[in-house]
């Protein structure tokens, strides 16, 4: 049984800020967003969590192992170094989608994403140390079979990107509605999926579905662990096995 | 007539590097990628260009105003500060898609994205100073009508993300095949599209198409300029007019 | 009794790297160094340690609360994201100077700072959890009395800088040889000193000494704690008392 | 005849900000300062200028080649991405010290460094394109003879640091009062000095002076150029000659 701890990271009142007093330079916004993401990724990552950039103004993190004090410290540190602040909602559950839904609700109840009086709210609860288990997290790391040979070295860069995006859009929707999973594009041709307790059959099915729907061929390595890093690292190793052996699904636990 | 200068930025041999000698920590890869993107965005942006993160290992920039010396300096500076290097292809044309296709071809001809002997190639040509014109670039800045009220404050964060992604996936494909344009998600509910010489009717049509296909309601501001920043800034102002007046398409030139 | 845990951070073979194959752009080296320092400062700092930039190629950190696994993770993360690697020596003791001397020796024994075969050495031992105490660290935070009024707003920026530097050079030498303490300039007119168990008289004496020697007037707040952050935070509060009350030495414990 | 363009970069009202509403975490301040410096170093550096961190809240840059628009863009970009803002004073002259004095005066006249109403002032004038010459800048790059063998690999890290600092403190004062030059420690055992039109004798004298005063043995390469990068790069090459040939002063122009 998985027990995923999910944190929703929402920049407070970001939309209005980007156009006040008039629209800010796009390159500066892009720099700000991606560096803020990088900092959160480091903070969470060196405590063995994973952070996904998602929409940048709303990011999603898998934070098993981080307590509320860690979350508060992240808020304080960002508040000290950026012109924007963060609100955080934290929730846990066997279904990653439900956990994120609960985390979202906590933030929404504290105020709108464009409420200028909502600042640095921190709501929710974490998996206590005593309850952490070695199979709390299940992560699947997908990539596109021979993306370099089939796409990157063959098509123009945008058409390659379209193919990858169509594969991702299809997978994210399917994994969410069929399997209660959260899928995140992480660059290149890689998609990391935070899953409940799924087995080989579900992954076979998902790969088949994407192939049928948009003709993109995926492979996947799956791992479990106490933290996102542990599970994700096992998944990466499993994916290396797919690459080496030409298999499509490898579970490593 | 537009004359877009497009640069393809490709990290050399990145895929193999990420798993050598064994898979690297995902949080570090995410940090590396997003900071590298941020640095390129600053370098290009403070010369009035735009950079899009795209797949992170392959980024696309609109670089009118930057010459090949600027490109070489970017390569040198990244090579001095990162454990990876960049290859760059630069091309120009009235069609942004064709320009990117040409730029891609230059990089592909220099070697595969996973060729360990291809390092820091720089190929192509730029729009010379004397030929730059005030309507070289046309940029459309789309966003989702009341995304905060309809999605962010209502749905869970992943379902909001799915809606935005479906809108983006549909728009990117449509604008590419129907209008020779390059569409990039830039965070939040914003999509920036690099266009050839399109008029109001084409934007109306695209908004209608996305609404029909995936039921996501878009609005768009469009601008022109000598540089991506000039065109994009006008587009942002035009989009502010949409927001203020409730219109769907605003051209500002 | 203090028990300071000191980490020497040394970039491996950095000098030769900066001029291979020929001298690298100075601005890139400066960017690399200061960002690397910033990253280490965040990593150590969000575990309640302090890092000082010192010479940039050799940095000093107070790391009570970080174990060897944390140190190894820092090495791995830097190795994944920078073109250079770090060697670390860790030692503890009642005298900060002796602890740093021991930490230095561990790194020196592993190889020269310009030995191209010494990479990512990690040597030493930490204060175990069970032995940590609330007075392990004593930190003194000095600044210059009314630096803005006396210097910044009055002299040219370099002459102000010379005054601050002379004050620092004198204090660092005095505190090291008279009081076994490590002094670090941290920007503005601020100097943070990592001390053994000193009392009010020693700080009075040090302030008097610097005034006599180079005519720079200092004030100081001193704090104690389990971590550098705890001790340093108390010291900052104590320094605020100096500023408010016009006193020269404030101890807060 | 040199014609150095110097920019004073002063963070607006920074001191008060660091303790409002109460003292901020030191590690965050250190991170903020060093990243802000890194960003300015990149912006100025990829336009062939040099930036020195100095006191971090007051930085000094050699900006020949940057016009006032570039300076304004730097202010805007920092204002968009940091919680603090910058004021800039720019001045030119044959004496680097006088140029910095003039630049400082412009900023001081606009308001105190702790005036909360002075924000983003930009004052001064630049060397126009038409007046730029290939010997506008003279830069001397000093380092300590065999610092690794004599200090880093031999003494503890703090005692090495003290030696380097004493050498720097002595050189900075001497070069300022005897030779109207601005000296900046740039990490390791390196000091970069921005000079007026000095000859070999003055450098011999300075090296002799430092050796006599504090027993630190320096060597120096000197270069000239249209920009800080050009002059500094020649100086680095000249210093390589010192290292290779065992000479103490090398001029390269």
PDB file of N, CA and C in Angstrom, chain C residues 22-26 28 30-31 33-35 37-39 42 45 48 55 57 104 108 112-114 148 152-153 155 157-161 165-166 168 173 176 183 186-188 229 233 236-237, chain D residues 22-26 28 30-31 33-35 37-39 42 45 48 55 57 104 108 112-114 148 152-153 155 157-161 165-166 168 173 176 183 186-188 229 233 236-237:
ATOM      1  N   UNK C  22      43.252  27.491 -21.786  1.00  0.00           N
ATOM      2  CA  UNK C  22      43.817  28.826 -21.628  1.00  0.00           C
ATOM      3  C   UNK C  22      42.954  29.553 -20.609  1.00  0.00           C
ATOM      4  N   UNK C  23      43.376  30.733 -20.148  1.00  0.00           N
ATOM      5  CA  UNK C  23      42.604  31.402 -19.100  1.00  0.00           C
ATOM      6  C   UNK C  23      41.127  31.554 -19.490  1.00  0.00           C
ATOM      7  N   UNK C  24      40.233  31.233 -18.563  1.00  0.00           N
ATOM      8  CA  UNK C  24      38.801  31.360 -18.824  1.00  0.00           C
ATOM      9  C   UNK C  24      38.347  32.791 -18.512  1.00  0.00           C
ATOM     10  N   UNK C  25      37.246  33.179 -19.103  1.00  0.00           N
ATOM     11  CA  UNK C  25      36.713  34.537 -18.893  1.00  0.00           C
ATOM     12  C   UNK C  25      36.517  34.782 -17.404  1.00  0.00           C
ATOM     13  N   UNK C  26      37.036  35.904 -16.922  1.00  0.00           N
ATOM     14  CA  UNK C  26      36.960  36.208 -15.504  1.00  0.00           C
ATOM     15  C   UNK C  26      35.514  36.278 -15.008  1.00  0.00           C
ATOM     16  N   UNK C  28      32.978  34.677 -15.984  1.00  0.00           N
ATOM     17  CA  UNK C  28      32.434  33.322 -15.817  1.00  0.00           C
ATOM     18  C   UNK C  28      32.965  32.674 -14.551  1.00  0.00           C
ATOM     19  N   UNK C  30      33.945  34.264 -11.864  1.00  0.00           N
ATOM     20  CA  UNK C  30      33.288  34.933 -10.740  1.00  0.00           C
ATOM     21  C   UNK C  30      31.865  34.422 -10.552  1.00  0.00           C
ATOM     22  N   UNK C  31      31.168  34.210 -11.664  1.00  0.00           N
ATOM     23  CA  UNK C  31      29.797  33.707 -11.594  1.00  0.00           C
ATOM     24  C   UNK C  31      29.780  32.297 -11.027  1.00  0.00           C
ATOM     25  N   UNK C  33      32.021  30.778  -9.146  1.00  0.00           N
ATOM     26  CA  UNK C  33      32.418  30.744  -7.731  1.00  0.00           C
ATOM     27  C   UNK C  33      31.293  31.211  -6.819  1.00  0.00           C
ATOM     28  N   UNK C  34      30.662  32.319  -7.191  1.00  0.00           N
ATOM     29  CA  UNK C  34      29.684  32.888  -6.266  1.00  0.00           C
ATOM     30  C   UNK C  34      28.409  32.056  -6.259  1.00  0.00           C
ATOM     31  N   UNK C  35      28.083  31.436  -7.389  1.00  0.00           N
ATOM     32  CA  UNK C  35      26.899  30.558  -7.387  1.00  0.00           C
ATOM     33  C   UNK C  35      27.178  29.251  -6.645  1.00  0.00           C
ATOM     34  N   UNK C  37      29.222  28.963  -4.177  1.00  0.00           N
ATOM     35  CA  UNK C  37      29.132  29.349  -2.767  1.00  0.00           C
ATOM     36  C   UNK C  37      27.665  29.463  -2.330  1.00  0.00           C
ATOM     37  N   UNK C  38      26.845  30.110  -3.147  1.00  0.00           N
ATOM     38  CA  UNK C  38      25.430  30.288  -2.791  1.00  0.00           C
ATOM     39  C   UNK C  38      24.745  28.939  -2.586  1.00  0.00           C
ATOM     40  N   UNK C  39      25.037  27.994  -3.453  1.00  0.00           N
ATOM     41  CA  UNK C  39      24.422  26.669  -3.333  1.00  0.00           C
ATOM     42  C   UNK C  39      24.854  25.959  -2.057  1.00  0.00           C
ATOM     43  N   UNK C  42      23.133  27.544   0.873  1.00  0.00           N
ATOM     44  CA  UNK C  42      21.747  27.095   1.027  1.00  0.00           C
ATOM     45  C   UNK C  42      21.679  25.691   1.613  1.00  0.00           C
ATOM     46  N   UNK C  45      22.930  25.918   5.074  1.00  0.00           N
ATOM     47  CA  UNK C  45      22.099  26.857   5.828  1.00  0.00           C
ATOM     48  C   UNK C  45      20.722  26.322   6.134  1.00  0.00           C
ATOM     49  N   UNK C  48      20.756  24.532   9.153  1.00  0.00           N
ATOM     50  CA  UNK C  48      21.129  25.394  10.281  1.00  0.00           C
ATOM     51  C   UNK C  48      22.628  25.617  10.461  1.00  0.00           C
ATOM     52  N   UNK C  55      38.026  32.315   0.535  1.00  0.00           N
ATOM     53  CA  UNK C  55      38.742  32.549  -0.720  1.00  0.00           C
ATOM     54  C   UNK C  55      37.985  31.978  -1.930  1.00  0.00           C
ATOM     55  N   UNK C  57      37.732  29.389  -3.468  1.00  0.00           N
ATOM     56  CA  UNK C  57      38.217  28.046  -3.838  1.00  0.00           C
ATOM     57  C   UNK C  57      38.422  27.202  -2.574  1.00  0.00           C
ATOM     58  N   UNK C 104      41.692  20.836   7.834  1.00  0.00           N
ATOM     59  CA  UNK C 104      42.615  21.141   6.734  1.00  0.00           C
ATOM     60  C   UNK C 104      43.608  20.005   6.535  1.00  0.00           C
ATOM     61  N   UNK C 108      44.626  17.954   3.237  1.00  0.00           N
ATOM     62  CA  UNK C 108      46.012  17.981   2.740  1.00  0.00           C
ATOM     63  C   UNK C 108      46.596  16.586   2.630  1.00  0.00           C
ATOM     64  N   UNK C 112      47.339  17.249  -2.681  1.00  0.00           N
ATOM     65  CA  UNK C 112      47.484  18.688  -2.857  1.00  0.00           C
ATOM     66  C   UNK C 112      46.206  19.286  -3.436  1.00  0.00           C
ATOM     67  N   UNK C 113      45.996  20.579  -3.173  1.00  0.00           N
ATOM     68  CA  UNK C 113      44.880  21.310  -3.783  1.00  0.00           C
ATOM     69  C   UNK C 113      45.005  21.320  -5.301  1.00  0.00           C
ATOM     70  N   UNK C 114      46.221  21.044  -5.802  1.00  0.00           N
ATOM     71  CA  UNK C 114      46.412  21.008  -7.254  1.00  0.00           C
ATOM     72  C   UNK C 114      46.828  19.611  -7.732  1.00  0.00           C
ATOM     73  N   UNK C 148      27.133  53.595   7.679  1.00  0.00           N
ATOM     74  CA  UNK C 148      26.496  54.376   6.614  1.00  0.00           C
ATOM     75  C   UNK C 148      26.761  55.860   6.799  1.00  0.00           C
ATOM     76  N   UNK C 152      29.825  55.116   4.198  1.00  0.00           N
ATOM     77  CA  UNK C 152      29.146  54.891   2.913  1.00  0.00           C
ATOM     78  C   UNK C 152      28.592  56.168   2.293  1.00  0.00           C
ATOM     79  N   UNK C 153      27.952  57.009   3.120  1.00  0.00           N
ATOM     80  CA  UNK C 153      27.366  58.232   2.580  1.00  0.00           C
ATOM     81  C   UNK C 153      28.373  59.379   2.505  1.00  0.00           C
ATOM     82  N   UNK C 155      32.397  58.926   2.213  1.00  0.00           N
ATOM     83  CA  UNK C 155      33.614  58.697   1.422  1.00  0.00           C
ATOM     84  C   UNK C 155      33.251  58.113   0.068  1.00  0.00           C
ATOM     85  N   UNK C 157      33.327  55.074  -2.618  1.00  0.00           N
ATOM     86  CA  UNK C 157      33.021  53.686  -2.297  1.00  0.00           C
ATOM     87  C   UNK C 157      34.285  52.874  -2.021  1.00  0.00           C
ATOM     88  N   UNK C 158      35.393  53.239  -2.650  1.00  0.00           N
ATOM     89  CA  UNK C 158      36.600  52.450  -2.422  1.00  0.00           C
ATOM     90  C   UNK C 158      37.240  52.805  -1.086  1.00  0.00           C
ATOM     91  N   UNK C 159      37.214  54.061  -0.722  1.00  0.00           N
ATOM     92  CA  UNK C 159      37.809  54.440   0.556  1.00  0.00           C
ATOM     93  C   UNK C 159      36.999  53.882   1.716  1.00  0.00           C
ATOM     94  N   UNK C 160      35.694  53.827   1.562  1.00  0.00           N
ATOM     95  CA  UNK C 160      34.870  53.142   2.555  1.00  0.00           C
ATOM     96  C   UNK C 160      35.298  51.679   2.656  1.00  0.00           C
ATOM     97  N   UNK C 161      35.456  51.082   1.499  1.00  0.00           N
ATOM     98  CA  UNK C 161      35.838  49.672   1.438  1.00  0.00           C
ATOM     99  C   UNK C 161      37.189  49.448   2.115  1.00  0.00           C
ATOM    100  N   UNK C 165      37.836  46.997   5.222  1.00  0.00           N
ATOM    101  CA  UNK C 165      38.831  45.942   5.057  1.00  0.00           C
ATOM    102  C   UNK C 165      39.932  46.016   6.112  1.00  0.00           C
ATOM    103  N   UNK C 166      40.385  47.226   6.430  1.00  0.00           N
ATOM    104  CA  UNK C 166      41.434  47.332   7.450  1.00  0.00           C
ATOM    105  C   UNK C 166      40.887  46.857   8.796  1.00  0.00           C
ATOM    106  N   UNK C 168      38.547  44.712   9.224  1.00  0.00           N
ATOM    107  CA  UNK C 168      38.426  43.256   9.142  1.00  0.00           C
ATOM    108  C   UNK C 168      39.786  42.572   9.268  1.00  0.00           C
ATOM    109  N   UNK C 173      42.988  38.839  12.429  1.00  0.00           N
ATOM    110  CA  UNK C 173      44.291  38.429  12.931  1.00  0.00           C
ATOM    111  C   UNK C 173      44.278  38.376  14.455  1.00  0.00           C
ATOM    112  N   UNK C 176      42.121  35.560  15.841  1.00  0.00           N
ATOM    113  CA  UNK C 176      42.738  34.253  15.613  1.00  0.00           C
ATOM    114  C   UNK C 176      43.865  34.005  16.608  1.00  0.00           C
ATOM    115  N   UNK C 183      37.258  34.600  11.979  1.00  0.00           N
ATOM    116  CA  UNK C 183      36.461  35.777  11.611  1.00  0.00           C
ATOM    117  C   UNK C 183      36.246  35.826  10.105  1.00  0.00           C
ATOM    118  N   UNK C 186      31.230  39.180   5.903  1.00  0.00           N
ATOM    119  CA  UNK C 186      30.036  38.619   5.251  1.00  0.00           C
ATOM    120  C   UNK C 186      29.261  39.662   4.454  1.00  0.00           C
ATOM    121  N   UNK C 187      29.920  40.774   4.111  1.00  0.00           N
ATOM    122  CA  UNK C 187      29.262  41.794   3.300  1.00  0.00           C
ATOM    123  C   UNK C 187      28.886  43.011   4.120  1.00  0.00           C
ATOM    124  N   UNK C 188      28.713  44.129   3.433  1.00  0.00           N
ATOM    125  CA  UNK C 188      28.370  45.386   4.105  1.00  0.00           C
ATOM    126  C   UNK C 188      29.495  45.770   5.037  1.00  0.00           C
ATOM    127  N   UNK C 229      23.147  28.570  13.112  1.00  0.00           N
ATOM    128  CA  UNK C 229      21.989  29.449  12.949  1.00  0.00           C
ATOM    129  C   UNK C 229      21.437  29.908  14.298  1.00  0.00           C
ATOM    130  N   UNK C 233      21.708  33.691  15.196  1.00  0.00           N
ATOM    131  CA  UNK C 233      20.455  34.431  15.288  1.00  0.00           C
ATOM    132  C   UNK C 233      20.394  35.198  16.608  1.00  0.00           C
ATOM    133  N   UNK C 236      22.622  38.157  16.249  1.00  0.00           N
ATOM    134  CA  UNK C 236      22.000  39.244  15.484  1.00  0.00           C
ATOM    135  C   UNK C 236      21.041  40.042  16.372  1.00  0.00           C
ATOM    136  N   UNK C 237      20.268  39.323  17.162  1.00  0.00           N
ATOM    137  CA  UNK C 237      19.364  40.028  18.064  1.00  0.00           C
ATOM    138  C   UNK C 237      20.145  40.875  19.070  1.00  0.00           C
TER     139      UNK C 237
ATOM    140  N   UNK D  22      12.477  41.428  11.417  1.00  0.00           N
ATOM    141  CA  UNK D  22      13.525  41.022  12.357  1.00  0.00           C
ATOM    142  C   UNK D  22      14.668  40.461  11.519  1.00  0.00           C
ATOM    143  N   UNK D  23      15.822  40.199  12.144  1.00  0.00           N
ATOM    144  CA  UNK D  23      16.960  39.748  11.345  1.00  0.00           C
ATOM    145  C   UNK D  23      16.604  38.524  10.482  1.00  0.00           C
ATOM    146  N   UNK D  24      17.001  38.553   9.220  1.00  0.00           N
ATOM    147  CA  UNK D  24      16.738  37.440   8.307  1.00  0.00           C
ATOM    148  C   UNK D  24      17.846  36.392   8.442  1.00  0.00           C
ATOM    149  N   UNK D  25      17.533  35.171   8.078  1.00  0.00           N
ATOM    150  CA  UNK D  25      18.513  34.081   8.163  1.00  0.00           C
ATOM    151  C   UNK D  25      19.781  34.460   7.407  1.00  0.00           C
ATOM    152  N   UNK D  26      20.922  34.317   8.057  1.00  0.00           N
ATOM    153  CA  UNK D  26      22.185  34.705   7.447  1.00  0.00           C
ATOM    154  C   UNK D  26      22.438  33.946   6.139  1.00  0.00           C
ATOM    155  N   UNK D  28      20.406  32.875   4.000  1.00  0.00           N
ATOM    156  CA  UNK D  28      19.603  33.433   2.906  1.00  0.00           C
ATOM    157  C   UNK D  28      20.204  34.746   2.408  1.00  0.00           C
ATOM    158  N   UNK D  30      23.346  35.576   2.544  1.00  0.00           N
ATOM    159  CA  UNK D  30      24.566  35.224   1.806  1.00  0.00           C
ATOM    160  C   UNK D  30      24.226  34.708   0.416  1.00  0.00           C
ATOM    161  N   UNK D  31      23.183  33.891   0.326  1.00  0.00           N
ATOM    162  CA  UNK D  31      22.754  33.349  -0.959  1.00  0.00           C
ATOM    163  C   UNK D  31      22.263  34.471  -1.870  1.00  0.00           C
ATOM    164  N   UNK D  33      22.940  37.701  -1.758  1.00  0.00           N
ATOM    165  CA  UNK D  33      24.035  38.594  -2.155  1.00  0.00           C
ATOM    166  C   UNK D  33      24.907  37.982  -3.237  1.00  0.00           C
ATOM    167  N   UNK D  34      25.265  36.720  -3.044  1.00  0.00           N
ATOM    168  CA  UNK D  34      26.224  36.149  -3.980  1.00  0.00           C
ATOM    169  C   UNK D  34      25.561  35.845  -5.321  1.00  0.00           C
ATOM    170  N   UNK D  35      24.270  35.515  -5.302  1.00  0.00           N
ATOM    171  CA  UNK D  35      23.582  35.304  -6.582  1.00  0.00           C
ATOM    172  C   UNK D  35      23.325  36.616  -7.307  1.00  0.00           C
ATOM    173  N   UNK D  37      25.228  39.211  -7.089  1.00  0.00           N
ATOM    174  CA  UNK D  37      26.532  39.525  -7.666  1.00  0.00           C
ATOM    175  C   UNK D  37      26.780  38.700  -8.934  1.00  0.00           C
ATOM    176  N   UNK D  38      26.496  37.414  -8.872  1.00  0.00           N
ATOM    177  CA  UNK D  38      26.723  36.541 -10.030  1.00  0.00           C
ATOM    178  C   UNK D  38      25.926  37.027 -11.241  1.00  0.00           C
ATOM    179  N   UNK D  39      24.698  37.432 -11.014  1.00  0.00           N
ATOM    180  CA  UNK D  39      23.872  37.909 -12.128  1.00  0.00           C
ATOM    181  C   UNK D  39      24.426  39.198 -12.734  1.00  0.00           C
ATOM    182  N   UNK D  42      27.469  38.376 -14.746  1.00  0.00           N
ATOM    183  CA  UNK D  42      27.144  37.832 -16.065  1.00  0.00           C
ATOM    184  C   UNK D  42      26.684  38.917 -17.025  1.00  0.00           C
ATOM    185  N   UNK D  45      29.569  41.123 -17.662  1.00  0.00           N
ATOM    186  CA  UNK D  45      30.645  40.334 -18.235  1.00  0.00           C
ATOM    187  C   UNK D  45      30.391  39.905 -19.660  1.00  0.00           C
ATOM    188  N   UNK D  48      31.528  42.381 -21.879  1.00  0.00           N
ATOM    189  CA  UNK D  48      32.984  42.583 -21.764  1.00  0.00           C
ATOM    190  C   UNK D  48      33.425  43.494 -20.625  1.00  0.00           C
ATOM    191  N   UNK D  55      31.878  44.909  -1.232  1.00  0.00           N
ATOM    192  CA  UNK D  55      31.161  44.653   0.021  1.00  0.00           C
ATOM    193  C   UNK D  55      29.804  43.987  -0.220  1.00  0.00           C
ATOM    194  N   UNK D  57      26.939  44.758  -0.796  1.00  0.00           N
ATOM    195  CA  UNK D  57      25.850  45.750  -0.850  1.00  0.00           C
ATOM    196  C   UNK D  57      26.284  46.958  -1.680  1.00  0.00           C
ATOM    197  N   UNK D 104      30.372  57.627  -7.047  1.00  0.00           N
ATOM    198  CA  UNK D 104      29.831  57.549  -5.687  1.00  0.00           C
ATOM    199  C   UNK D 104      29.056  58.816  -5.337  1.00  0.00           C
ATOM    200  N   UNK D 108      25.357  59.291  -3.879  1.00  0.00           N
ATOM    201  CA  UNK D 108      25.151  59.935  -2.582  1.00  0.00           C
ATOM    202  C   UNK D 108      24.226  61.145  -2.693  1.00  0.00           C
ATOM    203  N   UNK D 112      20.721  58.861   0.719  1.00  0.00           N
ATOM    204  CA  UNK D 112      21.528  57.976   1.554  1.00  0.00           C
ATOM    205  C   UNK D 112      21.342  56.517   1.140  1.00  0.00           C
ATOM    206  N   UNK D 113      22.366  55.698   1.422  1.00  0.00           N
ATOM    207  CA  UNK D 113      22.250  54.252   1.191  1.00  0.00           C
ATOM    208  C   UNK D 113      21.127  53.656   2.025  1.00  0.00           C
ATOM    209  N   UNK D 114      20.689  54.395   3.062  1.00  0.00           N
ATOM    210  CA  UNK D 114      19.597  53.900   3.892  1.00  0.00           C
ATOM    211  C   UNK D 114      18.376  54.810   3.829  1.00  0.00           C
ATOM    212  N   UNK D 148      49.906  27.748  -3.537  1.00  0.00           N
ATOM    213  CA  UNK D 148      49.529  26.386  -3.159  1.00  0.00           C
ATOM    214  C   UNK D 148      50.664  25.709  -2.388  1.00  0.00           C
ATOM    215  N   UNK D 152      48.538  27.009   0.861  1.00  0.00           N
ATOM    216  CA  UNK D 152      47.349  26.145   0.871  1.00  0.00           C
ATOM    217  C   UNK D 152      47.651  24.719   1.314  1.00  0.00           C
ATOM    218  N   UNK D 153      48.735  24.149   0.796  1.00  0.00           N
ATOM    219  CA  UNK D 153      49.067  22.765   1.155  1.00  0.00           C
ATOM    220  C   UNK D 153      49.861  22.673   2.453  1.00  0.00           C
ATOM    221  N   UNK D 155      49.771  25.429   5.452  1.00  0.00           N
ATOM    222  CA  UNK D 155      49.150  26.004   6.650  1.00  0.00           C
ATOM    223  C   UNK D 155      47.706  25.532   6.775  1.00  0.00           C
ATOM    224  N   UNK D 157      43.726  26.292   6.786  1.00  0.00           N
ATOM    225  CA  UNK D 157      43.041  27.112   5.790  1.00  0.00           C
ATOM    226  C   UNK D 157      42.857  28.546   6.256  1.00  0.00           C
ATOM    227  N   UNK D 158      42.725  28.757   7.562  1.00  0.00           N
ATOM    228  CA  UNK D 158      42.523  30.126   8.018  1.00  0.00           C
ATOM    229  C   UNK D 158      43.829  30.906   8.012  1.00  0.00           C
ATOM    230  N   UNK D 159      44.903  30.268   8.371  1.00  0.00           N
ATOM    231  CA  UNK D 159      46.183  30.979   8.365  1.00  0.00           C
ATOM    232  C   UNK D 159      46.617  31.320   6.941  1.00  0.00           C
ATOM    233  N   UNK D 160      46.311  30.429   6.011  1.00  0.00           N
ATOM    234  CA  UNK D 160      46.535  30.774   4.610  1.00  0.00           C
ATOM    235  C   UNK D 160      45.710  32.000   4.231  1.00  0.00           C
ATOM    236  N   UNK D 161      44.461  31.964   4.645  1.00  0.00           N
ATOM    237  CA  UNK D 161      43.550  33.062   4.335  1.00  0.00           C
ATOM    238  C   UNK D 161      44.064  34.377   4.930  1.00  0.00           C
ATOM    239  N   UNK D 165      44.902  37.680   2.835  1.00  0.00           N
ATOM    240  CA  UNK D 165      44.199  38.914   3.206  1.00  0.00           C
ATOM    241  C   UNK D 165      45.169  40.050   3.545  1.00  0.00           C
ATOM    242  N   UNK D 166      46.227  39.728   4.276  1.00  0.00           N
ATOM    243  CA  UNK D 166      47.197  40.784   4.622  1.00  0.00           C
ATOM    244  C   UNK D 166      47.856  41.318   3.354  1.00  0.00           C
ATOM    245  N   UNK D 168      46.523  41.342   0.434  1.00  0.00           N
ATOM    246  CA  UNK D 168      45.512  42.133  -0.267  1.00  0.00           C
ATOM    247  C   UNK D 168      45.319  43.503   0.397  1.00  0.00           C
ATOM    248  N   UNK D 173      45.621  49.292  -0.349  1.00  0.00           N
ATOM    249  CA  UNK D 173      45.874  50.607   0.208  1.00  0.00           C
ATOM    250  C   UNK D 173      46.993  51.300  -0.569  1.00  0.00           C
ATOM    251  N   UNK D 176      45.972  52.278  -4.117  1.00  0.00           N
ATOM    252  CA  UNK D 176      45.030  53.389  -4.122  1.00  0.00           C
ATOM    253  C   UNK D 176      45.752  54.717  -3.867  1.00  0.00           C
ATOM    254  N   UNK D 183      41.942  48.023  -6.344  1.00  0.00           N
ATOM    255  CA  UNK D 183      42.346  46.617  -6.260  1.00  0.00           C
ATOM    256  C   UNK D 183      41.218  45.789  -5.673  1.00  0.00           C
ATOM    257  N   UNK D 186      39.677  38.582  -5.948  1.00  0.00           N
ATOM    258  CA  UNK D 186      38.692  37.883  -6.774  1.00  0.00           C
ATOM    259  C   UNK D 186      38.679  36.377  -6.511  1.00  0.00           C
ATOM    260  N   UNK D 187      39.205  35.962  -5.355  1.00  0.00           N
ATOM    261  CA  UNK D 187      39.175  34.549  -5.011  1.00  0.00           C
ATOM    262  C   UNK D 187      40.533  33.902  -5.166  1.00  0.00           C
ATOM    263  N   UNK D 188      40.730  32.790  -4.454  1.00  0.00           N
ATOM    264  CA  UNK D 188      42.008  32.086  -4.505  1.00  0.00           C
ATOM    265  C   UNK D 188      43.087  32.972  -3.929  1.00  0.00           C
ATOM    266  N   UNK D 229      37.390  43.151 -20.221  1.00  0.00           N
ATOM    267  CA  UNK D 229      37.714  41.787 -20.626  1.00  0.00           C
ATOM    268  C   UNK D 229      38.982  41.740 -21.489  1.00  0.00           C
ATOM    269  N   UNK D 233      42.117  39.950 -20.059  1.00  0.00           N
ATOM    270  CA  UNK D 233      42.534  38.723 -20.713  1.00  0.00           C
ATOM    271  C   UNK D 233      44.019  38.787 -21.067  1.00  0.00           C
ATOM    272  N   UNK D 236      45.903  38.225 -17.895  1.00  0.00           N
ATOM    273  CA  UNK D 236      45.972  36.819 -17.511  1.00  0.00           C
ATOM    274  C   UNK D 236      47.061  36.096 -18.310  1.00  0.00           C
ATOM    275  N   UNK D 237      47.100  36.390 -19.607  1.00  0.00           N
ATOM    276  CA  UNK D 237      48.150  35.764 -20.417  1.00  0.00           C
ATOM    277  C   UNK D 237      49.531  36.178 -19.937  1.00  0.00           C
TER     278      UNK D 237
END
